[in-house]
CSV table of C-alpha atoms and ligand atoms in Angstrom, one decimal:
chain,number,residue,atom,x,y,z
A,1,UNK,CA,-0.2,-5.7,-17.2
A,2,UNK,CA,-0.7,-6.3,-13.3
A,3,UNK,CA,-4.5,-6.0,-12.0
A,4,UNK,CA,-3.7,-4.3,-8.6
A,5,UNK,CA,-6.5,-4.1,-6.0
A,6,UNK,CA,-6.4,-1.2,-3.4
A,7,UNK,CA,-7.9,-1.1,0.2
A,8,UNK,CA,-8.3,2.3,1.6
A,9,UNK,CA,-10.4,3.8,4.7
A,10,UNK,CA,-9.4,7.6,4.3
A,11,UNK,CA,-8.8,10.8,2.3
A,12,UNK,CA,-7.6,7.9,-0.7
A,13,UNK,CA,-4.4,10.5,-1.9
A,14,UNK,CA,-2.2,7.1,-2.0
A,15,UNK,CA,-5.0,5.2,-4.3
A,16,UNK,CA,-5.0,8.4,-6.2
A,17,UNK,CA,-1.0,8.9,-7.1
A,18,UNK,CA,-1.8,4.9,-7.7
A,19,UNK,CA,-4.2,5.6,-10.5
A,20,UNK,CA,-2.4,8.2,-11.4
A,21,UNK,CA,0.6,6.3,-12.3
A,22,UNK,CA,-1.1,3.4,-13.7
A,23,UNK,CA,-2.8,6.0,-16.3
A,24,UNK,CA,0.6,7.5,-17.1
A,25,UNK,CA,2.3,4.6,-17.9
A,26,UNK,CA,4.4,4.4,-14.7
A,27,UNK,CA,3.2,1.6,-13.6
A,28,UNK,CA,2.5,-1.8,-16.3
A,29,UNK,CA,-0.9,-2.3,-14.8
A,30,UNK,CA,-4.7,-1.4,-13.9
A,31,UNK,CA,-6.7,-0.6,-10.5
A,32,UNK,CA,-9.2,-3.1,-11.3
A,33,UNK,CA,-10.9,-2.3,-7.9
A,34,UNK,CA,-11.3,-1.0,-4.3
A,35,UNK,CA,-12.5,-2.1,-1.0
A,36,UNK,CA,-13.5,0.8,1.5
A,37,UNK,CA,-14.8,-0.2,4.7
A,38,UNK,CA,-15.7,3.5,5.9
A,39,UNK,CA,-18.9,5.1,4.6
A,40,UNK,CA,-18.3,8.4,2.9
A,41,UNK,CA,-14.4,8.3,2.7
A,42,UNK,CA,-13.1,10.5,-0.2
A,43,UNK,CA,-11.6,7.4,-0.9
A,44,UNK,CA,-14.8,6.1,-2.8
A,45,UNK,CA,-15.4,9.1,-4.8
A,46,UNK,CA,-12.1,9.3,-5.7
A,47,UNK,CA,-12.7,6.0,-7.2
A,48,UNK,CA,-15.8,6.7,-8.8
A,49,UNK,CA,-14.6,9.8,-10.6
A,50,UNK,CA,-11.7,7.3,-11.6
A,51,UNK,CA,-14.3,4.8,-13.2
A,52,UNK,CA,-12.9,2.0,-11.1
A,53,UNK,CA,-15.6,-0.4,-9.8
A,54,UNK,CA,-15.4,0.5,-5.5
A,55,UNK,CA,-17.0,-1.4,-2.7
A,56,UNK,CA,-18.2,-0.3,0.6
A,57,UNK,CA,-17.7,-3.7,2.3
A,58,UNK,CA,-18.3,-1.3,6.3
A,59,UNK,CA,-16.4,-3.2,9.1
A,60,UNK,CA,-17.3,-1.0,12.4
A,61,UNK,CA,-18.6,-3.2,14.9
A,62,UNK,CA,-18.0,-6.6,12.9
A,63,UNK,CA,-16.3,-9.0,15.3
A,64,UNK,CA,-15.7,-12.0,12.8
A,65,UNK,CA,-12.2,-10.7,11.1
A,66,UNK,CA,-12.3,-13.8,9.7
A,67,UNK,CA,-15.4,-13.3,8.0
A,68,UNK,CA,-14.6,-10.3,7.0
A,69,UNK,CA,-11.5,-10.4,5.1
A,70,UNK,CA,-12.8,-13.3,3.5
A,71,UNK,CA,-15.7,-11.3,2.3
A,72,UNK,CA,-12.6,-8.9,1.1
A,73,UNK,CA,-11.2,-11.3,-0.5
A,74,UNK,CA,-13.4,-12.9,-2.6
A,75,UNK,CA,-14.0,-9.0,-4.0
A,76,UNK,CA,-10.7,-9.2,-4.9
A,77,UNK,CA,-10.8,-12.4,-6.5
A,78,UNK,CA,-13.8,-11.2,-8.3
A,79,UNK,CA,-11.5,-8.4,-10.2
A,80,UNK,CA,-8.7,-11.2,-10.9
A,81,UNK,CA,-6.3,-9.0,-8.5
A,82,UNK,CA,-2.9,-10.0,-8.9
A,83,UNK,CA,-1.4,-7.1,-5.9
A,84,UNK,CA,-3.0,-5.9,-3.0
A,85,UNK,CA,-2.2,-2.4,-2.1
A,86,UNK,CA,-3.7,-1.2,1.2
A,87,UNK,CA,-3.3,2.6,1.3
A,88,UNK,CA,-4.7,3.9,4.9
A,89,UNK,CA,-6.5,0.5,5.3
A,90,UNK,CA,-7.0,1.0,8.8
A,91,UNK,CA,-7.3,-2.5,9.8
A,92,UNK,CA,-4.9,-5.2,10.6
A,93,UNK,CA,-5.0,-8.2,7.5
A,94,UNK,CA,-5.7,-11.7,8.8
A,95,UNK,CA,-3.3,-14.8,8.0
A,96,UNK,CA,-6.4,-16.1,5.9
A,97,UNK,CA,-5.8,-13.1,4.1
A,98,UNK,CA,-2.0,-13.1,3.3
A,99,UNK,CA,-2.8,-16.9,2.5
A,100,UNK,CA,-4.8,-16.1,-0.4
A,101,UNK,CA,-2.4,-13.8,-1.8
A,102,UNK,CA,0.5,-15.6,-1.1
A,103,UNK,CA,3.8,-15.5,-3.5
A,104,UNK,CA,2.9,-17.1,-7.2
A,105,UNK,CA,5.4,-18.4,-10.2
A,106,UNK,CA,3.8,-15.8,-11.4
A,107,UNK,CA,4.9,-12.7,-9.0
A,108,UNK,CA,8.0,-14.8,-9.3
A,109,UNK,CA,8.1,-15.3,-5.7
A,110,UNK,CA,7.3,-12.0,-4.2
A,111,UNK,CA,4.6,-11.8,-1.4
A,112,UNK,CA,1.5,-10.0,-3.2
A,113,UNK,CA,-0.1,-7.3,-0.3
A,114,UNK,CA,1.8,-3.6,0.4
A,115,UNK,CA,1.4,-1.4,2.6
A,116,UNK,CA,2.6,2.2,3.0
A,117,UNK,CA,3.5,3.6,6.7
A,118,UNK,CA,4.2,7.4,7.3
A,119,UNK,CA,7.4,6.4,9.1
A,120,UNK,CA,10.9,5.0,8.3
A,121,UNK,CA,9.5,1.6,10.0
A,122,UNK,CA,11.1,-0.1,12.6
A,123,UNK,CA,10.3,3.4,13.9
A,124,UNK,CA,7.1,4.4,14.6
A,125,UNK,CA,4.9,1.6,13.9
A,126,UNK,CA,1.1,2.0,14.2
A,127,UNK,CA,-1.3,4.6,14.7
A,128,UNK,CA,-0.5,8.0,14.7
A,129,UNK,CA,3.4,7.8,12.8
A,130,UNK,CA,3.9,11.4,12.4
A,131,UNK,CA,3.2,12.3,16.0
A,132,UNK,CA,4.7,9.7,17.4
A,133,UNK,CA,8.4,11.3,15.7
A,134,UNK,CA,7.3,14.3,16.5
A,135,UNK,CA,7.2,13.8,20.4
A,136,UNK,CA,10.0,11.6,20.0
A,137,UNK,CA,11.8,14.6,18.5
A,138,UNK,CA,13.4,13.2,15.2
A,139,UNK,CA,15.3,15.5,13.1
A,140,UNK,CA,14.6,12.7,10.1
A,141,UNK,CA,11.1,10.7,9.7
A,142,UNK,CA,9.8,9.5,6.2
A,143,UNK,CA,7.6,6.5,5.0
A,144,UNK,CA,8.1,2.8,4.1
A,145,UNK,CA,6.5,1.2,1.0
A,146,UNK,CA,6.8,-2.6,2.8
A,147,UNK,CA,5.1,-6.0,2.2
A,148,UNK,CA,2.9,-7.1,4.5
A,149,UNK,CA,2.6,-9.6,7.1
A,150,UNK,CA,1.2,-10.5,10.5
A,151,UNK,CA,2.2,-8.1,12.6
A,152,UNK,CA,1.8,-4.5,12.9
A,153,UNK,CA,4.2,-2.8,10.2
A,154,UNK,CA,6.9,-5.5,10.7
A,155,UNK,CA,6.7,-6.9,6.9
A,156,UNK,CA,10.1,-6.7,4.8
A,157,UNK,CA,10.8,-3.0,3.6
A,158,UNK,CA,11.1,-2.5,-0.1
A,159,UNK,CA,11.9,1.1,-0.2
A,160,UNK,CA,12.2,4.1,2.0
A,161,UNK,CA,12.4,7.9,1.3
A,162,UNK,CA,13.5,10.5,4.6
A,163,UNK,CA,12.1,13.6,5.1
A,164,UNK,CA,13.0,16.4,7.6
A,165,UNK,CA,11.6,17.3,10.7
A,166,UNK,CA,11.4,21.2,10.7
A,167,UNK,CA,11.3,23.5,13.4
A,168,UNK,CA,7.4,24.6,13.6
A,169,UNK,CA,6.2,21.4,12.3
A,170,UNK,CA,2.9,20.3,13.7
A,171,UNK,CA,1.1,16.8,12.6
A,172,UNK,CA,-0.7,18.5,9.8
A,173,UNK,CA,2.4,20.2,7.8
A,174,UNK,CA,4.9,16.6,8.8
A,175,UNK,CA,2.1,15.1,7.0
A,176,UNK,CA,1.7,16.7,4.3
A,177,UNK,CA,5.3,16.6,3.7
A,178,UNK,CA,6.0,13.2,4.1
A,179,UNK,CA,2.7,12.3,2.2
A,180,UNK,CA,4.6,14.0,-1.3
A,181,UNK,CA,7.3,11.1,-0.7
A,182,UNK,CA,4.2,8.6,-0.2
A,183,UNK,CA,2.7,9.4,-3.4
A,184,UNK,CA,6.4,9.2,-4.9
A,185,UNK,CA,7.3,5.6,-3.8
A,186,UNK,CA,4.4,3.4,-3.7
A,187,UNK,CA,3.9,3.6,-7.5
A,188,UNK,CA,7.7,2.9,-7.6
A,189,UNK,CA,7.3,-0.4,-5.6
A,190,UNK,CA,4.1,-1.5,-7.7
A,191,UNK,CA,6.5,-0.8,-10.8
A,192,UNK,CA,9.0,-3.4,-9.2
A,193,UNK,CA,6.4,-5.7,-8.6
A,194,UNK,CA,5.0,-5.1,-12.4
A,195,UNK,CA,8.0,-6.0,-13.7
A,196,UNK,CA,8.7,-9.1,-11.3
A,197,UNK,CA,12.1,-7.3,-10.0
A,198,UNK,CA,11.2,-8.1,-6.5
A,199,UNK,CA,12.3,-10.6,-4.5
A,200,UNK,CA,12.4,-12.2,-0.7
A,201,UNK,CA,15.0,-13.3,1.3
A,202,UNK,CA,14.3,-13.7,5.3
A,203,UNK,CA,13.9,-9.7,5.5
A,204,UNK,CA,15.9,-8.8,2.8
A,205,UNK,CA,14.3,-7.5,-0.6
A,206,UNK,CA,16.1,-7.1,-3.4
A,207,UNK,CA,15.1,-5.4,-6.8
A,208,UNK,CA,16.6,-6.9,-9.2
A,209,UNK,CA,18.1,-4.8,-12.4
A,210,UNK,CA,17.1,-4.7,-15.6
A,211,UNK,CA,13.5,-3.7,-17.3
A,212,UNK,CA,12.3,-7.3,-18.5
A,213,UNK,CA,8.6,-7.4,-17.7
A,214,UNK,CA,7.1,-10.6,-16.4
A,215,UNK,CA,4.2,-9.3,-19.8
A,216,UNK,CA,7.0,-8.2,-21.7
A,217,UNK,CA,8.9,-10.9,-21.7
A,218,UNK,CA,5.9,-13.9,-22.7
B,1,GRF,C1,-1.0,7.6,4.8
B,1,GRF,O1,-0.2,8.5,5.5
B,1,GRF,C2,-0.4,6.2,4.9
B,1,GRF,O2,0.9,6.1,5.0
B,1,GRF,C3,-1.1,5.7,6.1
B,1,GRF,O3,-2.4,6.2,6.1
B,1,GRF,C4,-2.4,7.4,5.3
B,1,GRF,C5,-3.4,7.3,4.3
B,1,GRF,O4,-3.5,8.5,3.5
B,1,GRF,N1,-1.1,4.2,6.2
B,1,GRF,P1,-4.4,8.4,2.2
B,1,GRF,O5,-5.8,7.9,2.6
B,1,GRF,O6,-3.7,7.6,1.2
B,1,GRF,O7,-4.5,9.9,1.8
């Protein structure tokens, strides 16, 4: 059983189809906490009805990113995290940070921080995915479950999922759309991890077959 940690800055719908998994058995772990750095984001309510201890650690205005993440980290540490999930953590993640949650024997070498992006990365990488394909005029976008690293959305992709660009579509209803898929593979890729089926090569991951449990199996 995995103690995943889950940095959000919005509406929170990823942390939610998180929890949700991880109370119907689809993932083999726990939300043992979040980190919100935007005051009044549905995120934190959605973790309070959820019972899940949630800090407001605000960042507007805080120039030390340093400082900062460590501050976000040693929350994290606090809850014995074992996988960082940012869902709409609307910050960039110093080195400091992917240093302290660097691969372990224990993740059996996989990186420990995902992210999701609204995009089927290398396309569309930062702010504003969904308009971005729109203008670019796409007939396919999607989203990337992907782990993280220094740059902006570069990390090695675990999984994809495509979804169509209709004629009509504004930002709201791509969204919207491409959200369901969110909420669909991010509990997937935190079920590889679970089960230590992930690993790293260069860019390459590969999920390995089988249903061992890292748990399961001691
Ligand atoms: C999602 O589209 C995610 O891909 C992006 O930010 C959005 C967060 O939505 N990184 P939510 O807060 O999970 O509802």
């Amino acid at each position: 059983m995995i103690r995943i940690g889950v940095l959000a800055s919005g509406s929170g719908s990823n942390l939610q189809a998180l929890v949700d998994a991880a109370r119907d058995g689809r993932i083999d772990g726990r939300i043992a906490t979040v980190v919100c750095n935007v005051p009044g984001a549905r995120a934190l309510e959605r973790a309070r009805l959820a019972g899940i201890p949630a800090e407001l650690l605000p960042s507007k205005g805080v120039a030390d990113r340093d400082a900062y993440d460590r501050e976000v980290v040693a929350r994290l540490h606090a809850h014995g995290v074992d996988l960082v999930c940012l869902a709409g953590w609307m910050r960039l993640v110093t080195p400091a940070f992917l240093g302290a949650f660097a691969a372990t024997p224990e993740s059996r070498g996989a990186p420990r921080v995902m992210n999701v992006h609204p995009a089927l990365l290398p396309a569309f990488p930062g702010l504003h995915a969904q308009r971005q394909a729109l203008e670019y005029g796409v007939r396919f976008t999607g989203c990337t479950v992907h782990f993280v690293d220094a740059g902006t959305d570069t990390g090695p992709v675990i999984v994809q999922a495509a979804v169509p660009v209709l004629p009509g579509d504004d930002e709201a209803s791509l969204s919207a759309r491409i959200l369901v898929e969110e909420h669909r593979i991010y509990p997937l890729a935190v079920q590889w991890f679970a089960e230590g089926r992930l690993s790293v090569e260069g860019r390459h991951v590969s999920v390995r077959d089988g249903i061992s449990s890292p748990t399961r199996d001691r």
